[in-house]
């Protein structure tokens, strides 16, 4: 295999119908996403010799997807479990497999169907998530969390947010500017669940989910699937769509320590994952044109901006409150509306939008510059992080 073919690119993107999609199994949506991505890359299913799968809270799709797709000649097959960081981990693993010559064309797919008819999004997600918990999960320290009420992501992220507020003076109004900016971007995204305008006042008036997090600080719950096809640069260049080059990647993981003196809620694994990916790409934070950041909550965007180095630690609130992240601002961030306003497909939401932007397919929401894009993924309660640096250009040519 030549050096050119081992330079990994993203050649295909497949996104199914999204949101309140009922009557479809998770597997059927995953199959559709892979087929769409393969077609988008100008390939056929038999061209795939690698498949990486990750499932959401329903945990109802796995490596059996290979059989459902009729893939008989795979060299790489795995199920990745890094929660919201999985997308970046999967793309990195696919790129490494291509660089090593162990695969030529790898599909990475996420699918989930937590939403149920006539059941609220919160109840749907919560009932699906509870089924994932292993027996004995409430023993020891986890038992204390359960008894105290600190047992759900909403509560735990609220604790993180409150800690940041207490330490640095971050305010709910500053977080509102993140949600408002992303809603402004969502207006140009036909796939976005919420495209109607939002104001800071409306954000502040939305009900509490877990103080200090309002409803409009929290991500959506969606049914759907997203897939990407990763292949060598020499193969991708002949595809029907512009290739998206993978310049760098990184990941970092840290168990959740909530004891006194820990940095939990203040510094996340993004502080290691981001610089690692940027070093590999040969860029600095000032080179980044577009940031597609994991946004399970507005707070996650703010702390990731700090940890990536867009601003100093503790200055995230001021950084986001001047319209900097909105259309026309200094940093194009979550240009499709993110998981707050568009759809929630774990790390495949920011990844898919980065591909759209790198290709110049954003239409009304296209960022003015797209030479270098950074993509973040966050899993668990700030325990897992992945970062990708992407570009429409071959590395060194931009």
Coordinates of N, CA and C in Angstrom, one line a residue, residues 157 159-161 163-164 167-168 252-258 261-275 299-300 302-309 311-314 378 381-385:
X157 N -24.0 16.9 35.8 CA -23.6 18.1 35.0 C -24.0 19.4 35.7
X159 N -23.9 19.8 38.9 CA -22.9 20.0 39.9 C -21.6 20.5 39.3
X160 N -21.2 20.0 38.1 CA -20.1 20.5 37.4 C -20.2 22.0 37.1
X161 N -21.4 22.4 36.6 CA -21.7 23.7 36.2 C -21.6 24.6 37.4
X163 N -20.0 24.2 40.2 CA -18.7 24.3 40.7 C -17.9 25.4 39.8
X164 N -18.1 25.3 38.5 CA -17.4 26.3 37.7 C -17.9 27.7 38.0
X167 N -16.4 28.8 41.3 CA -14.9 29.1 41.3 C -14.6 30.3 40.4
X168 N -15.3 30.5 39.3 CA -14.9 31.5 38.3 C -15.9 32.6 38.1
X252 N -8.4 11.1 25.5 CA -7.9 11.1 26.9 C -9.1 10.7 27.8
X253 N -8.7 9.9 28.8 CA -9.8 9.3 29.7 C -9.3 9.5 31.2
X254 N -10.3 9.8 32.0 CA -10.0 10.0 33.4 C -11.2 9.6 34.2
X255 N -11.0 8.6 35.2 CA -12.1 8.3 36.1 C -12.7 9.5 36.8
X256 N -13.9 9.4 37.1 CA -14.6 10.5 37.8 C -14.2 10.5 39.3
X257 N -13.5 11.6 39.7 CA -13.1 11.7 41.1 C -13.8 13.0 41.6
X258 N -14.7 12.8 42.5 CA -15.5 13.9 43.0 C -15.1 14.4 44.5
X261 N -10.6 18.8 46.5 CA -9.3 19.0 45.9 C -9.2 18.5 44.5
X262 N -10.2 17.8 44.0 CA -10.1 17.3 42.6 C -10.4 18.4 41.6
X263 N -10.1 18.2 40.4 CA -10.4 19.2 39.3 C -11.7 18.8 38.6
X264 N -12.4 17.9 39.1 CA -13.6 17.5 38.4 C -14.6 18.6 38.2
X265 N -15.1 18.8 37.0 CA -16.0 19.9 36.7 C -15.2 21.2 36.3
X266 N -14.0 21.3 36.6 CA -13.2 22.5 36.3 C -12.2 22.2 35.1
X267 N -11.6 21.1 35.1 CA -10.7 20.7 34.0 C -11.1 19.3 33.5
X268 N -11.2 19.1 32.2 CA -11.7 17.9 31.7 C -10.6 17.2 30.9
X269 N -10.8 15.9 30.5 CA -9.8 15.3 29.6 C -9.6 16.0 28.3
X270 N -10.4 16.9 27.9 CA -10.2 17.7 26.7 C -8.9 18.5 26.7
X271 N -8.4 18.8 28.0 CA -7.2 19.5 28.1 C -6.0 18.7 27.6
X272 N -6.1 17.4 27.6 CA -5.1 16.5 27.0 C -5.4 16.1 25.6
X273 N -6.6 15.8 25.3 CA -7.0 15.3 24.0 C -6.8 16.3 22.9
X274 N -7.3 17.5 23.2 CA -7.2 18.6 22.2 C -5.8 18.9 21.8
X275 N -4.9 19.2 22.7 CA -3.5 19.5 22.4 C -2.8 18.3 21.7
X299 N -22.8 24.1 29.3 CA -21.6 24.1 30.1 C -20.4 23.3 29.4
X300 N -20.8 22.2 28.7 CA -19.8 21.3 28.1 C -19.0 22.1 27.0
X302 N -18.6 25.4 27.0 CA -17.8 26.4 27.6 C -16.5 25.8 28.2
X303 N -16.6 24.7 28.9 CA -15.4 24.1 29.5 C -14.5 23.5 28.4
X304 N -15.0 23.0 27.3 CA -14.2 22.5 26.2 C -13.4 23.7 25.6
X305 N -14.1 24.8 25.3 CA -13.4 26.0 24.8 C -12.2 26.3 25.7
X306 N -12.4 26.3 27.0 CA -11.3 26.6 27.9 C -10.2 25.6 27.8
X307 N -10.5 24.3 27.8 CA -9.5 23.2 27.9 C -8.8 23.1 26.5
X308 N -9.4 23.5 25.4 CA -8.7 23.5 24.1 C -7.8 24.7 24.0
X309 N -8.0 25.7 24.8 CA -7.1 26.9 24.8 C -7.6 28.0 24.0
X311 N -9.6 30.1 25.2 CA -9.5 31.2 26.2 C -8.9 30.6 27.4
X312 N -8.5 31.4 28.4 CA -7.9 30.9 29.6 C -8.9 30.3 30.5
X313 N -8.4 29.4 31.4 CA -9.3 28.7 32.3 C -10.0 29.8 33.2
X314 N -11.3 29.6 33.3 CA -12.2 30.5 34.0 C -12.7 31.7 33.2
X378 N -17.4 14.0 23.9 CA -17.3 13.9 25.4 C -18.2 12.7 25.9
X381 N -19.5 11.3 32.4 CA -19.6 12.7 33.1 C -18.2 13.3 33.1
X382 N -17.8 13.8 31.9 CA -16.5 14.4 31.7 C -15.4 13.4 32.0
X383 N -15.6 12.1 31.6 CA -14.6 11.1 31.8 C -13.8 10.6 30.6
X384 N -14.4 10.8 29.4 CA -13.8 10.4 28.2 C -13.9 11.5 27.2
X385 N -12.8 11.7 26.4 CA -12.8 12.8 25.4 C -12.0 12.3 24.2

